[in-house]
Coordinates of C-alpha atoms in Angstrom, one line a residue:
X1 CA -14.0 43.5 23.8
X2 CA -12.4 40.6 22.0
X3 CA -13.7 40.1 18.5
X4 CA -14.4 36.8 16.7
X5 CA -11.4 35.7 14.8
X6 CA -11.5 36.2 11.0
X7 CA -8.1 37.4 9.9
X8 CA -4.8 35.9 11.2
X9 CA -1.2 37.1 11.1
X10 CA 1.8 34.8 11.8
X11 CA 5.1 36.4 12.6
X12 CA 8.0 34.1 11.5
X13 CA 8.1 32.0 8.3
X14 CA 10.3 29.2 9.6
X15 CA 9.3 25.6 9.7
X16 CA 6.8 26.1 12.5
X17 CA 5.5 29.6 11.5
X18 CA 4.9 28.3 7.8
X19 CA 3.0 25.3 9.0
X20 CA 0.9 27.3 11.4
X21 CA 0.0 29.7 8.7
X22 CA -0.9 26.8 6.4
X23 CA -3.1 25.2 9.1
X24 CA -5.0 28.4 9.5
X25 CA -5.4 28.9 5.7
X26 CA -6.6 25.3 5.3
X27 CA -9.2 26.1 7.9
X28 CA -10.6 28.9 5.8
X29 CA -9.0 31.9 7.4
X30 CA -7.3 34.7 5.6
X31 CA -3.6 34.7 6.7
X32 CA -0.6 37.0 6.4
X33 CA 2.7 35.6 7.3
X34 CA 5.6 38.0 7.9
X35 CA 9.4 37.3 7.8
X36 CA 12.4 39.3 6.7
X37 CA 13.7 36.4 4.5
X38 CA 11.2 35.5 1.9
X39 CA 13.3 32.6 0.4
X40 CA 12.9 30.9 3.8
X41 CA 9.1 31.1 3.4
X42 CA 9.2 29.9 -0.2
X43 CA 11.2 26.9 0.7
X44 CA 9.1 25.9 3.6
X45 CA 5.8 26.3 1.7
X46 CA 7.2 24.2 -1.1
X47 CA 7.8 21.4 1.4
X48 CA 4.3 21.9 2.9
X49 CA 2.7 21.8 -0.6
X50 CA 4.5 18.5 -1.3
X51 CA 3.2 17.0 1.9
X52 CA -0.3 18.2 1.2
X53 CA -0.1 16.9 -2.4
X54 CA 0.0 13.4 -0.9
X55 CA -3.4 14.0 0.7
X56 CA -4.7 15.1 -2.7
X57 CA -3.3 11.8 -4.2
X58 CA -5.0 9.8 -1.5
X59 CA -8.2 11.6 -2.0
X60 CA -8.3 13.2 1.4
X61 CA -8.2 16.7 -0.1
X62 CA -9.3 18.0 -3.6
X63 CA -6.8 19.9 -5.7
X64 CA -9.3 22.6 -6.0
X65 CA -9.8 22.9 -2.3
X66 CA -6.0 23.0 -1.7
X67 CA -5.5 25.8 -4.3
X68 CA -8.5 27.8 -3.1
X69 CA -7.3 27.7 0.5
X70 CA -3.7 28.6 -0.3
X71 CA -4.8 31.8 -2.0
X72 CA -5.8 33.0 1.4
X73 CA -2.1 32.7 2.6
X74 CA -0.1 36.0 1.7
X75 CA 3.5 36.8 2.5
X76 CA 4.3 40.2 3.9
X77 CA 7.8 41.4 4.5
X78 CA 6.8 44.1 7.1
X79 CA 5.2 43.6 10.4
X80 CA 3.0 46.7 10.0
X81 CA 1.3 45.5 6.9
X82 CA 1.1 41.9 8.1
X83 CA -0.9 42.6 11.3
X84 CA -3.1 45.4 9.9
X85 CA -6.7 44.4 10.4
X86 CA -5.9 41.0 12.0
X87 CA -7.8 39.6 14.9
X88 CA -5.3 37.0 16.1
X89 CA -1.5 37.3 15.8
X90 CA 0.7 34.3 16.4
X91 CA 4.4 34.9 17.0
X92 CA 6.6 31.9 15.9
X93 CA 10.2 33.3 15.9
X94 CA 13.4 32.3 17.6
X95 CA 13.3 31.2 21.3
X96 CA 15.0 34.3 22.6
X97 CA 13.1 36.5 25.1
X98 CA 14.6 39.9 24.1
X99 CA 13.8 39.3 20.4
X100 CA 10.3 38.3 21.2
X101 CA 9.8 41.5 23.4
X102 CA 10.9 43.7 20.5
X103 CA 8.6 41.9 18.1
X104 CA 5.6 42.2 20.5
X105 CA 6.3 45.8 21.1
X106 CA 6.2 46.5 17.3
X107 CA 3.1 44.3 16.7
X108 CA 1.3 46.1 19.6
X109 CA 1.9 49.4 17.7
X110 CA 0.3 48.2 14.5
X111 CA -2.4 45.5 15.3
X112 CA -5.9 46.6 16.0
X113 CA -6.4 47.3 19.6
X114 CA -8.8 44.4 20.3
X115 CA -6.5 41.8 18.6
X116 CA -5.2 38.9 20.6
X117 CA -1.4 38.6 20.5
X118 CA -0.2 35.1 21.1
X119 CA 3.2 33.5 21.3
X120 CA 3.9 29.9 20.1
X121 CA 6.6 29.5 22.6
X122 CA 6.5 26.5 24.9
X123 CA 9.4 27.9 27.1
X124 CA 8.9 31.6 27.5
X125 CA 5.6 32.3 29.3
X126 CA 3.7 35.3 27.9
X127 CA 3.9 37.3 31.2
X128 CA 7.6 37.8 30.3
X129 CA 6.4 39.5 27.2
X130 CA 3.0 41.1 27.8
X131 CA 4.4 44.1 29.8
X132 CA 5.8 45.6 26.6
X133 CA 2.3 45.9 25.1
X134 CA -0.6 48.2 25.9
X135 CA -2.9 45.1 26.1
X136 CA -1.5 42.5 28.5
X137 CA -5.0 41.1 29.0
X138 CA -5.0 40.1 25.3
X139 CA -1.7 38.3 25.4
X140 CA -1.3 34.5 25.9
X141 CA 0.7 31.4 24.9
X142 CA -0.8 29.4 22.0
X143 CA 1.5 26.4 21.6
X144 CA 1.4 24.2 18.5
X145 CA 3.4 20.9 18.4
X146 CA 5.8 20.1 15.4
X147 CA 4.8 19.2 12.8
X148 CA 1.9 21.6 13.1
X149 CA 0.2 20.2 10.0
X150 CA -0.3 16.8 11.7
X151 CA -0.1 17.2 15.5
X152 CA -3.6 17.9 16.9
X153 CA -2.9 19.5 20.3
X154 CA -2.6 23.1 21.1
X155 CA -1.7 24.3 24.6
X156 CA -3.4 27.6 25.5
X157 CA -1.8 29.2 28.6
X158 CA -3.6 31.7 30.6
X159 CA -1.2 33.9 32.5
X160 CA -2.1 36.0 35.5
X161 CA -2.5 39.0 33.0
X162 CA -4.7 37.1 30.4
X163 CA -8.4 37.7 30.6
X164 CA -10.9 34.8 30.7
X165 CA -12.3 36.1 27.5
X166 CA -8.9 36.0 25.7
X167 CA -8.3 32.4 26.9
X168 CA -11.8 31.3 25.8
X169 CA -11.4 33.0 22.4
X170 CA -8.1 31.2 21.8
X171 CA -9.6 27.9 22.8
X172 CA -12.4 28.4 20.3
X173 CA -10.1 29.5 17.5
X174 CA -7.9 26.4 18.2
X175 CA -11.1 24.3 17.5
X176 CA -12.0 26.3 14.4
X177 CA -8.5 25.4 12.8
X178 CA -9.3 21.8 13.6
X179 CA -7.1 21.3 16.6
X180 CA -7.7 20.0 20.1
X181 CA -6.9 22.7 22.8
X182 CA -6.1 22.2 26.4
X183 CA -6.2 25.2 28.8
X184 CA -3.5 25.8 31.4
X185 CA -4.8 28.0 34.1
X186 CA -1.2 28.7 35.5
X187 CA 2.0 29.6 33.7
X188 CA 4.7 27.0 33.8
X189 CA 7.7 26.6 31.6
X190 CA 7.5 23.6 29.3
X191 CA 3.7 23.5 29.9
X192 CA 2.2 19.9 30.1
X193 CA 3.3 17.8 27.2
X194 CA 6.9 19.0 27.0
X195 CA 7.5 18.7 30.6
X196 CA 6.6 15.0 30.5
X197 CA 8.5 14.6 27.3
X198 CA 11.5 16.4 28.8
X199 CA 11.9 13.8 31.5
X200 CA 12.0 11.1 28.8
X201 CA 14.6 13.0 26.8
X202 CA 16.7 13.6 29.9
X203 CA 16.8 10.0 30.7
X204 CA 17.5 9.0 27.0
X205 CA 20.5 11.5 26.9
X206 CA 21.8 10.3 30.2
X207 CA 21.8 6.7 29.0
X208 CA 23.4 7.6 25.8
X209 CA 26.2 9.7 27.3
X210 CA 26.9 7.0 29.9
X211 CA 27.4 4.5 27.1
X212 CA 24.6 2.3 28.2
X213 CA 23.2 2.1 24.6
X214 CA 23.5 3.8 21.2
X215 CA 21.1 6.5 20.3
X216 CA 19.6 4.3 17.7
X217 CA 18.8 1.5 20.1
X218 CA 17.4 3.9 22.7
X219 CA 15.1 5.2 20.0
X220 CA 14.1 1.6 19.1
X221 CA 13.3 0.9 22.7
X222 CA 10.9 3.8 22.6
X223 CA 9.2 3.0 19.3
X224 CA 9.1 -0.8 19.8
X225 CA 8.5 -1.1 23.5
X226 CA 6.7 2.1 24.4
X227 CA 4.9 2.5 21.1
X228 CA 6.1 6.0 20.5
X229 CA 5.9 7.1 16.9
X230 CA 9.6 8.2 16.9
X231 CA 12.3 8.0 19.4
X232 CA 13.7 11.0 21.4
X233 CA 16.9 11.4 19.3
X234 CA 14.8 11.4 16.1
X235 CA 12.5 13.9 17.7
X236 CA 15.4 16.2 18.7
X237 CA 16.8 16.1 15.2
X238 CA 13.2 16.8 13.8
X239 CA 12.5 19.9 16.0
X240 CA 16.1 21.0 15.8
X241 CA 19.1 20.7 18.1
X242 CA 19.3 24.5 18.2
X243 CA 15.7 24.7 19.5
X244 CA 16.4 22.0 22.1
X245 CA 19.6 23.9 23.2
X246 CA 17.9 27.2 23.6
X247 CA 14.9 25.7 25.5
X248 CA 17.3 24.2 28.0
X249 CA 19.4 27.3 28.3
X250 CA 16.3 29.3 28.9
X251 CA 15.2 27.0 31.7
X252 CA 18.7 27.1 33.2
X253 CA 18.7 31.0 33.1
X254 CA 15.4 31.0 34.8
X255 CA 16.2 28.5 37.4
X256 CA 19.9 28.7 38.0
X257 CA 19.9 24.9 38.2
X258 CA 22.9 23.3 36.4
X259 CA 20.9 20.1 35.7
X260 CA 18.6 22.2 33.4
X261 CA 21.5 23.0 31.0
X262 CA 21.6 21.1 27.6
X263 CA 23.4 17.7 27.7
X264 CA 27.0 17.6 26.7
X265 CA 26.2 15.8 23.4
X266 CA 23.6 18.5 22.5
X267 CA 26.1 21.3 23.3
X268 CA 28.7 19.6 21.1
X269 CA 26.4 19.2 18.2
X270 CA 25.0 22.8 18.6
X271 CA 28.5 24.2 18.6
X272 CA 29.4 22.1 15.5
X273 CA 26.3 23.4 13.6
X274 CA 24.9 19.8 13.4
X275 CA 21.3 20.8 14.1
X276 CA 19.3 17.9 12.8
X277 CA 17.1 17.7 9.7
X278 CA 17.6 21.4 8.9
X279 CA 21.4 21.0 8.4
X280 CA 21.5 17.4 7.2
X281 CA 23.1 16.1 10.3
X282 CA 22.4 15.8 14.0
X283 CA 22.3 12.5 15.9
X284 CA 21.5 11.0 12.5
X285 CA 22.6 11.8 9.0
X286 CA 20.1 12.8 6.4
X287 CA 20.0 13.0 2.6
X288 CA 19.5 16.5 1.3

């Protein structure tokens, strides 16, 4: 039987993992976040704290409330200690299926037997991971959008192995952390939002590579004509060119369709290590 969620573990303290952990802590949950590289966690938490400090300055959050909630968030270097006693585990590591399978196998060994094991992946469906665990009925996708502190939607994906109770518990947990969930009753790479967004990005990259318009002007078309908050090239830089590259390679490997490969301009930047915000340069250049 699935238990009500009281304690949460997040595996991976990168930009997304740290924000997911912060969202859960701000909602009043006790959270442990695990990563092998503590400086990454400290750097990301410093950025999150600065962002939340603006809410304090605007009176949307009290300093006492912020401090109290963040005492609920604890860093753990080892998976075993991170997941012990937790009801809901969220994996937020690199988009590599073999790495995820290894992590889920280890988490399954140490997490309570009734804990839900969720992946934040929007590309790798949980049926490709669940079989390494002893509890496939408790495995699902639980996909946040970047930046997780701001974006309201969570996509809960119920694979053929996922029980109804697991899916409904995940939906309810999403509401408890002040997000709006939608339930996908079938697995599909890219899910709902990113499949629609992917079509827009494909068209934007095609127009750019054909020399029709600069990436700056294509972004302006999206923000000023379509009323999008940011343009597709700004978004690729924000989420990470490496993330975009790995997502498209995953789709290509699954489908064998050459059109699913990353665009040439993305491949060039990935190989050059120009990954967007995180490296200071992508389609745009950023001040450190």
